[in-house]
Coordinates of C-alpha atoms in Angstrom, one line a residue:
X15 CA -9.7 -31.6 3.0
X16 CA -11.2 -30.3 -0.3
X17 CA -12.7 -26.9 -0.4
X18 CA -15.0 -26.0 -3.2
X19 CA -15.8 -22.5 -4.4
X20 CA -18.9 -20.8 -3.2
X21 CA -21.9 -20.4 -5.5
X22 CA -21.1 -16.8 -6.2
X23 CA -17.8 -17.6 -7.9
X24 CA -17.6 -16.8 -11.6
X25 CA -16.4 -20.0 -13.3
X26 CA -13.4 -19.5 -15.6
X27 CA -11.7 -22.9 -15.4
X28 CA -13.2 -24.2 -18.6
X29 CA -11.8 -21.3 -20.5
X30 CA -8.3 -21.6 -19.0
X31 CA -7.6 -25.3 -18.9
X32 CA -6.3 -25.4 -22.4
X33 CA -3.8 -22.6 -21.6
X34 CA -2.1 -24.8 -19.0
X35 CA -2.4 -22.2 -16.4
X36 CA -3.4 -23.0 -12.8
X37 CA -7.1 -22.3 -12.6
X38 CA -7.8 -22.2 -8.9
X39 CA -5.9 -18.9 -8.3
X40 CA -7.5 -17.4 -11.4
X41 CA -10.9 -18.5 -10.1
X42 CA -10.1 -16.9 -6.8
X43 CA -8.9 -13.7 -8.5
X44 CA -12.1 -13.6 -10.6
X45 CA -14.1 -14.0 -7.4
X46 CA -12.2 -11.2 -5.6
X47 CA -12.4 -8.7 -8.4
X48 CA -16.2 -9.2 -8.4
X49 CA -16.3 -7.4 -5.0
X50 CA -16.3 -3.6 -5.5
X51 CA -13.9 -2.7 -2.7
X52 CA -13.0 0.9 -3.8
X53 CA -11.7 2.6 -0.6
X54 CA -14.8 4.8 -0.3
X55 CA -17.0 1.6 -0.1
X56 CA -17.2 -1.2 2.5
X57 CA -15.0 -4.3 2.0
X58 CA -17.1 -6.5 4.3
X59 CA -18.6 -8.6 1.6
X60 CA -15.2 -9.7 0.5
X61 CA -13.9 -10.2 4.0
X62 CA -16.9 -12.3 5.0
X63 CA -16.5 -14.4 1.9
X64 CA -12.8 -15.1 2.8
X65 CA -13.7 -15.6 6.4
X66 CA -16.2 -18.3 5.5
X67 CA -13.6 -20.0 3.4
X68 CA -11.1 -20.0 6.2
X69 CA -13.6 -21.3 8.7
X70 CA -14.4 -24.2 6.3
X71 CA -10.8 -25.1 6.7
X72 CA -11.1 -25.2 10.4
X73 CA -9.2 -22.0 11.0
X74 CA -10.1 -19.2 13.5
X75 CA -10.4 -15.8 12.0
X76 CA -9.7 -12.5 13.7
X77 CA -11.3 -9.3 12.4
X78 CA -10.5 -5.8 13.3
X79 CA -12.9 -3.0 12.3
X80 CA -12.7 0.6 11.5
X81 CA -14.6 3.1 13.7
X82 CA -17.7 3.0 11.5
X83 CA -17.7 -0.8 11.5
X84 CA -18.1 -0.9 7.7
X85 CA -14.6 -2.1 7.0
X86 CA -12.5 -4.9 8.4
X87 CA -9.1 -6.4 8.4
X88 CA -8.7 -10.2 8.4
X89 CA -6.0 -12.1 10.2
X90 CA -5.8 -15.9 10.2
X91 CA -3.1 -18.3 11.3
X92 CA -2.3 -21.8 10.2
X93 CA -0.5 -23.1 13.3
X94 CA 2.7 -25.0 13.3
X95 CA 2.2 -28.8 13.4
X96 CA 4.5 -30.0 16.1
X97 CA 6.1 -26.9 17.6
X98 CA 5.7 -26.1 21.3
X99 CA 4.5 -22.6 20.3
X100 CA 2.2 -23.3 17.4
X101 CA 1.1 -19.7 16.9
X102 CA 4.2 -17.5 17.6
X103 CA 6.8 -16.7 15.0
X104 CA 6.2 -17.8 11.4
X105 CA 5.6 -15.9 8.2
X106 CA 3.0 -13.3 7.3
X107 CA 1.6 -13.0 3.8
X108 CA 0.1 -9.5 3.6
X109 CA -2.2 -7.8 1.2
X110 CA -4.7 -5.0 1.0
X111 CA -8.3 -5.6 -0.1
X112 CA -9.2 -2.1 -1.2
X113 CA -8.7 -0.8 -4.7
X114 CA -8.6 2.7 -6.3
X115 CA -11.7 4.2 -8.1
X116 CA -12.5 3.7 -11.8
X117 CA -14.2 7.1 -12.1
X118 CA -13.4 8.9 -15.3
X119 CA -11.4 5.9 -16.7
X120 CA -12.1 4.4 -20.1
X121 CA -12.3 0.7 -19.6
X122 CA -12.6 -1.9 -22.4
X123 CA -14.5 -4.3 -20.1
X124 CA -16.4 -4.1 -16.9
X125 CA -13.8 -3.2 -14.2
X126 CA -15.4 -5.3 -11.5
X127 CA -16.0 -8.4 -13.7
X128 CA -12.8 -10.2 -14.5
X129 CA -12.2 -10.8 -18.2
X130 CA -9.4 -12.9 -19.8
X131 CA -8.1 -11.7 -23.1
X132 CA -5.2 -13.4 -24.5
X133 CA -2.6 -14.0 -21.8
X134 CA -3.9 -11.4 -19.4
X135 CA -6.7 -11.1 -16.8
X136 CA -8.3 -7.7 -16.7
X137 CA -10.2 -6.1 -13.8
X138 CA -9.8 -3.5 -11.0
X139 CA -7.3 -5.0 -8.5
X140 CA -6.0 -7.6 -10.9
X141 CA -2.4 -6.6 -10.1
X142 CA -2.9 -4.2 -7.2
X143 CA -3.3 -6.5 -5.4
X144 CA -6.0 -9.1 -5.5
X145 CA -3.8 -11.4 -7.6
X146 CA -1.5 -12.0 -4.7
X147 CA -4.4 -12.5 -2.3
X148 CA -5.9 -15.1 -4.7
X149 CA -2.6 -17.0 -4.7
X150 CA -2.4 -17.1 -0.9
X151 CA -6.0 -18.3 -0.6
X152 CA -5.1 -21.1 -3.1
X153 CA -2.1 -22.1 -0.9
X154 CA -4.2 -22.1 2.3
X155 CA -5.7 -25.7 2.1
X156 CA -2.2 -27.1 1.5
X157 CA -0.8 -25.3 4.6
X158 CA -3.7 -26.6 6.7
X159 CA -3.1 -30.1 5.5
X160 CA 0.5 -29.9 6.5
X161 CA -0.4 -28.4 9.9
X162 CA -3.0 -31.2 10.5
X163 CA -0.4 -33.9 9.7
X164 CA 2.2 -32.3 12.0
X165 CA 4.5 -31.3 9.1
X166 CA 4.3 -27.5 9.2
X167 CA 7.4 -26.3 11.0
X168 CA 6.4 -22.7 11.5
X169 CA 3.0 -20.9 11.5
X170 CA 1.7 -19.3 8.3
X171 CA -0.3 -16.0 8.9
X172 CA -2.5 -14.2 6.3
X173 CA -3.1 -10.5 6.9
X174 CA -5.6 -8.7 4.7
X175 CA -6.2 -5.0 5.3
X176 CA -8.5 -2.2 4.4
X177 CA -7.8 1.4 3.3
X178 CA -4.2 0.9 2.1
X179 CA -4.9 3.1 -0.9
X180 CA -5.9 6.1 1.3
X181 CA -3.1 6.2 3.7
X182 CA -2.4 2.6 4.9
X183 CA -5.1 3.0 7.6
X184 CA -5.9 -0.7 8.2
X185 CA -2.5 -2.2 8.8
X186 CA -1.7 -0.5 12.1
X187 CA -4.9 -2.2 13.5
X188 CA -3.7 -5.6 12.4
X189 CA -0.2 -5.0 13.9
X190 CA -1.7 -3.8 17.2
X191 CA -3.9 -6.9 17.3
X192 CA -0.9 -9.2 16.6
X193 CA 1.1 -7.5 19.4
X194 CA -1.9 -7.7 21.8
X195 CA -2.1 -11.5 21.2
X196 CA 1.6 -11.9 21.8
X197 CA 2.5 -13.1 18.3
X198 CA 5.9 -12.1 17.0
X199 CA 6.2 -13.1 13.3
X200 CA 9.6 -13.9 12.0
X201 CA 9.1 -12.4 8.5
X202 CA 6.5 -10.7 6.3
X203 CA 6.0 -10.7 2.6
X204 CA 3.8 -7.9 1.2
X205 CA 2.5 -9.0 -2.2
X206 CA 2.4 -5.7 -4.0
X207 CA 3.1 -6.0 -7.8
X208 CA 6.8 -6.3 -8.4
X209 CA 6.9 -8.8 -11.3
X210 CA 7.8 -11.3 -8.7
X211 CA 11.2 -9.6 -8.1
X212 CA 12.4 -8.8 -4.6
X213 CA 11.9 -5.2 -3.3
X214 CA 13.9 -4.8 -0.1
X215 CA 13.2 -1.1 0.7
X216 CA 10.9 1.7 -0.2
X217 CA 10.4 5.4 0.6
X218 CA 8.1 6.8 3.1
X219 CA 5.4 9.3 2.2
X220 CA 3.9 12.2 4.2
X221 CA 1.2 14.5 2.8
X222 CA 0.7 18.0 4.1
X223 CA -1.9 20.7 3.6
X224 CA -0.9 24.3 4.0
X225 CA -3.5 27.0 4.7
X226 CA -2.5 30.6 4.2
X227 CA -5.0 33.0 5.9
X228 CA -4.8 36.5 4.6
X229 CA -7.1 39.5 4.7
X230 CA -9.6 40.5 2.1
X231 CA -9.7 44.0 0.5
X232 CA -10.7 45.6 -2.8
X233 CA -7.9 45.2 -5.3
X234 CA -7.7 49.0 -5.6
X235 CA -6.9 49.1 -1.9
X236 CA -4.2 46.4 -1.7
X237 CA -2.5 48.1 1.2
X238 CA -5.5 47.3 3.4
X239 CA -5.3 43.6 2.6
X240 CA -2.9 40.7 3.0
X241 CA -2.8 38.6 -0.2
X242 CA -3.0 34.9 0.8
X243 CA -2.1 33.8 -2.7
X244 CA 1.1 35.9 -2.8
X245 CA 2.3 34.5 0.5
X246 CA 1.4 31.0 -0.6
X247 CA 3.4 31.4 -3.7
X248 CA 6.4 32.4 -1.7
X249 CA 6.1 29.2 0.4
X250 CA 5.5 27.1 -2.7
X251 CA 8.7 28.6 -4.2
X252 CA 10.6 27.7 -1.0
X253 CA 9.3 24.1 -1.1
X254 CA 10.6 23.8 -4.7
X255 CA 13.9 25.3 -3.6
X256 CA 14.2 22.8 -0.8
X257 CA 13.3 19.9 -3.2
X258 CA 16.3 20.9 -5.4
X259 CA 18.6 21.0 -2.3
X260 CA 17.6 17.5 -1.1
X261 CA 18.0 16.0 -4.5
X262 CA 21.7 16.9 -4.4
X263 CA 22.6 15.5 -1.0
X264 CA 25.7 13.4 -0.6
X265 CA 23.8 10.6 1.2
X266 CA 21.4 9.8 -1.6
X267 CA 20.9 6.1 -2.4
X268 CA 21.5 5.1 -6.1
X269 CA 19.8 1.7 -5.5
X270 CA 16.5 3.5 -5.5
X271 CA 14.8 4.1 -8.9
X272 CA 14.6 7.7 -7.8
X273 CA 17.8 8.0 -5.7
X274 CA 16.8 11.0 -3.6
X275 CA 14.0 12.2 -1.4
X276 CA 11.4 14.3 -3.2
X277 CA 9.1 17.2 -2.4
X278 CA 6.2 17.9 -4.8
X279 CA 3.3 20.5 -4.6
X280 CA 0.2 18.7 -5.9
X281 CA -2.8 21.0 -5.6
X282 CA -3.5 24.7 -5.0
X283 CA -6.6 26.8 -4.8
X284 CA -7.5 30.3 -3.6
X285 CA -9.2 33.5 -4.3
X286 CA -12.8 34.4 -5.3
X287 CA -12.5 37.2 -7.9
X288 CA -9.7 39.1 -9.7
X289 CA -10.7 42.4 -8.0
X290 CA -10.6 41.0 -4.5
X291 CA -7.4 40.5 -2.5
X292 CA -7.7 36.8 -1.5
X293 CA -8.0 35.9 2.2
X294 CA -7.4 32.2 1.8
X295 CA -5.1 30.0 -0.3
X296 CA -4.5 26.3 0.3
X297 CA -2.0 23.9 -1.3
X298 CA -0.9 20.4 -0.7
X299 CA 2.5 18.7 -1.0
X300 CA 4.0 15.3 -0.5
X301 CA 7.4 14.3 0.8
X302 CA 8.8 10.9 -0.1
X303 CA 11.8 10.2 2.0
X304 CA 14.6 7.8 1.7
X305 CA 14.6 5.4 4.7
X306 CA 17.5 7.1 6.4
X307 CA 15.8 10.5 6.3
X308 CA 13.1 11.7 8.6
X309 CA 10.1 14.0 8.1
X310 CA 11.7 16.6 10.3
X311 CA 14.6 16.8 7.8
X312 CA 12.3 18.9 5.5
X313 CA 9.4 19.8 7.8
X314 CA 11.6 21.7 10.3
X315 CA 13.0 24.2 7.6
X316 CA 9.5 24.5 6.1
X317 CA 8.1 25.4 9.6
X318 CA 10.9 27.9 10.0
X319 CA 9.9 29.5 6.6
X320 CA 6.2 29.5 7.7
X321 CA 7.2 31.3 10.9
X322 CA 9.1 33.9 8.9
X323 CA 6.3 34.5 6.4
X324 CA 3.6 34.5 9.2
X325 CA 5.5 37.2 11.1
X326 CA 5.5 39.4 8.0
X327 CA 1.8 38.9 7.4
X328 CA 0.9 39.5 11.1
X329 CA 2.9 42.7 11.1
X330 CA 0.3 44.0 8.6
X331 CA -2.8 42.3 10.2
X332 CA -2.6 40.2 13.4
X333 CA -5.4 37.8 12.4
X334 CA -3.4 36.4 9.4
X335 CA -1.0 33.6 9.3
X336 CA -0.1 30.1 7.9
X337 CA -1.0 26.7 9.3
X338 CA 0.5 23.4 8.3
X339 CA -1.6 20.2 8.7
X340 CA -0.4 16.6 8.2
X341 CA -2.9 14.5 6.3
X342 CA -1.1 11.2 5.6
X343 CA 2.0 9.5 7.0
X344 CA 3.3 6.1 5.8
X345 CA 6.8 5.1 7.0
X346 CA 9.6 4.0 4.8
X347 CA 10.5 0.3 4.6
X348 CA 14.1 -0.4 5.5
X349 CA 16.3 -3.4 4.6
X350 CA 18.4 -3.2 7.8
X351 CA 16.9 -6.4 9.4
X352 CA 15.8 -8.5 6.5
X353 CA 19.1 -10.0 5.3
X354 CA 18.0 -13.6 6.3
X355 CA 14.6 -13.2 4.6
X356 CA 16.3 -11.8 1.5
X357 CA 18.6 -14.8 1.3
X358 CA 15.6 -17.1 1.6
X359 CA 13.7 -15.3 -1.2
X360 CA 16.7 -15.2 -3.4
X361 CA 17.1 -19.0 -3.0
X362 CA 13.5 -19.7 -3.8
X363 CA 13.3 -17.4 -6.8
X364 CA 16.8 -17.9 -8.2
X365 CA 17.1 -14.2 -8.4
X366 CA 19.7 -12.4 -6.3
X367 CA 18.7 -8.9 -7.4
X368 CA 17.5 -6.5 -4.7
X369 CA 15.4 -3.5 -5.7
X370 CA 14.4 -0.3 -3.9
X371 CA 11.4 1.8 -5.0
X372 CA 9.9 5.2 -4.6
X373 CA 6.3 4.1 -4.0
X374 CA 5.1 3.3 -0.4
X375 CA 3.4 0.2 0.9
X376 CA 2.3 -1.3 4.2
X377 CA 5.8 -2.8 4.4
X378 CA 7.1 0.2 6.3
X379 CA 4.5 -0.3 9.0
X380 CA 5.6 -4.0 9.4
X381 CA 9.3 -3.1 9.6
X382 CA 8.5 -0.3 12.1
X383 CA 6.9 -3.0 14.2
X384 CA 10.1 -5.0 14.2
X385 CA 9.0 -7.6 11.5
X386 CA 11.6 -8.0 8.7
X387 CA 9.7 -7.5 5.4
X388 CA 10.2 -7.6 1.7
X389 CA 7.8 -6.8 -1.2
X390 CA 7.2 -9.5 -3.8
X391 CA 4.1 -10.1 -5.9
X392 CA 2.6 -10.8 -9.3
X393 CA 2.0 -8.1 -11.9
X394 CA 3.6 -4.7 -12.7
X395 CA 3.2 -1.5 -10.7
X396 CA 2.9 0.2 -14.1
X397 CA -0.5 -1.3 -14.5
X398 CA -1.8 -0.3 -11.1
X399 CA -4.5 2.4 -10.9
X400 CA -5.0 2.5 -14.6
X401 CA -7.9 1.7 -16.9
X402 CA -7.8 -1.9 -18.1
X403 CA -5.6 -2.9 -15.2
X404 CA -4.3 -6.4 -15.8
X405 CA -2.1 -9.1 -14.6
X406 CA -0.5 -11.6 -16.9
X407 CA -1.6 -15.2 -16.3
X408 CA 2.0 -16.2 -16.3
X409 CA 2.6 -13.9 -13.3
X410 CA -0.1 -15.7 -11.3
X411 CA 1.5 -19.0 -12.2
X412 CA 4.9 -17.7 -11.0
X413 CA 3.4 -16.5 -7.8
X414 CA 1.7 -19.9 -7.2
X415 CA 5.0 -21.6 -7.7
X416 CA 6.9 -19.2 -5.5
X417 CA 4.4 -19.6 -2.6
X418 CA 4.5 -23.4 -2.9
X419 CA 8.3 -23.2 -2.6
X420 CA 7.9 -20.9 0.4
X421 CA 5.5 -23.4 2.0
X422 CA 7.9 -26.3 1.2
X423 CA 10.6 -24.3 3.1
X424 CA 8.3 -24.4 6.2
X425 CA 7.7 -28.2 5.9
X426 CA 9.4 -30.7 8.2
X427 CA 11.7 -33.1 6.3
X428 CA 12.2 -30.8 3.3

């Protein structure tokens, strides 16, 4: 079966053919970048376009929506050709469809119109992470052909999510849907940009907002007030002190690019005027934990410090105090169950190196669901979220080759 691009595809093949790069994935990437899927916007236009492509191939597509129904995840399965259970097991290729904003960034070209300059393709999402999605969509007709001919030995699943960039909100819905349908994938590859190297573990991330409620008074009558900024500063100081303590733990992991868990205060605001004792101060901090550490390892002592400071505040004015609110929570990805997958990836790439990273992905949600997962995709994380985001054309070529080898490993007779 031959699938042709829809009429809204921006044609780049003629420009690229002389460069000896595979044009289909680049055409797909150009097409995907053309959808403005910044997280604050809907991703439905992109999802519906991909859905139509999958249905042309004879595949059944499952969508899960957010509460507002303006965003959707897409999950599609190419069934095994001759297995008794043609849907269960198999390999998930996972990617997020949303991208970060371009506000305030100085781009050399239109961010939502792909442009090739030299050996790079520029555009928002080029590496993070529409490049990987483009390569999986190029692979899809080949997988369908193998399935139809009875040669696909295990199912191939594609999982495309929404709102990864704002807390990995879409992936849990996909995972719940997979579980409800009784599908238990063997492995998952999340195609975040790793320069096509294998990332086997990453840190988790939790974001907290701390609100310090004091009591206003004129600055000439400080004894009548409770200074929210002053108490917030004490708590910020404690967070910094705790960050120093956990950086020196004996169980840190030197395989990580940052080998210890981190705490970092990110924003703070409070007060209305210099001559008014402030009654409110808010600050946020994030905690990025090594996989063997939990949120409670740092949140428990922070809560104890909050209780201590709140007691001092309330001794002066009962209506004061400190509240701690969690805003984001993305679990760490562990390598404890992925040894078999790691060996497969090493064999396919010819690279035995295993990497562990400080940034978080949806991979932790997959491993928490019992699906062994690694991260491997085209492009560099150093280009993500920046103006003039790009992916090298050679990286797309490498990803195409990698995915073809992966498909070959799922083919009977290979």
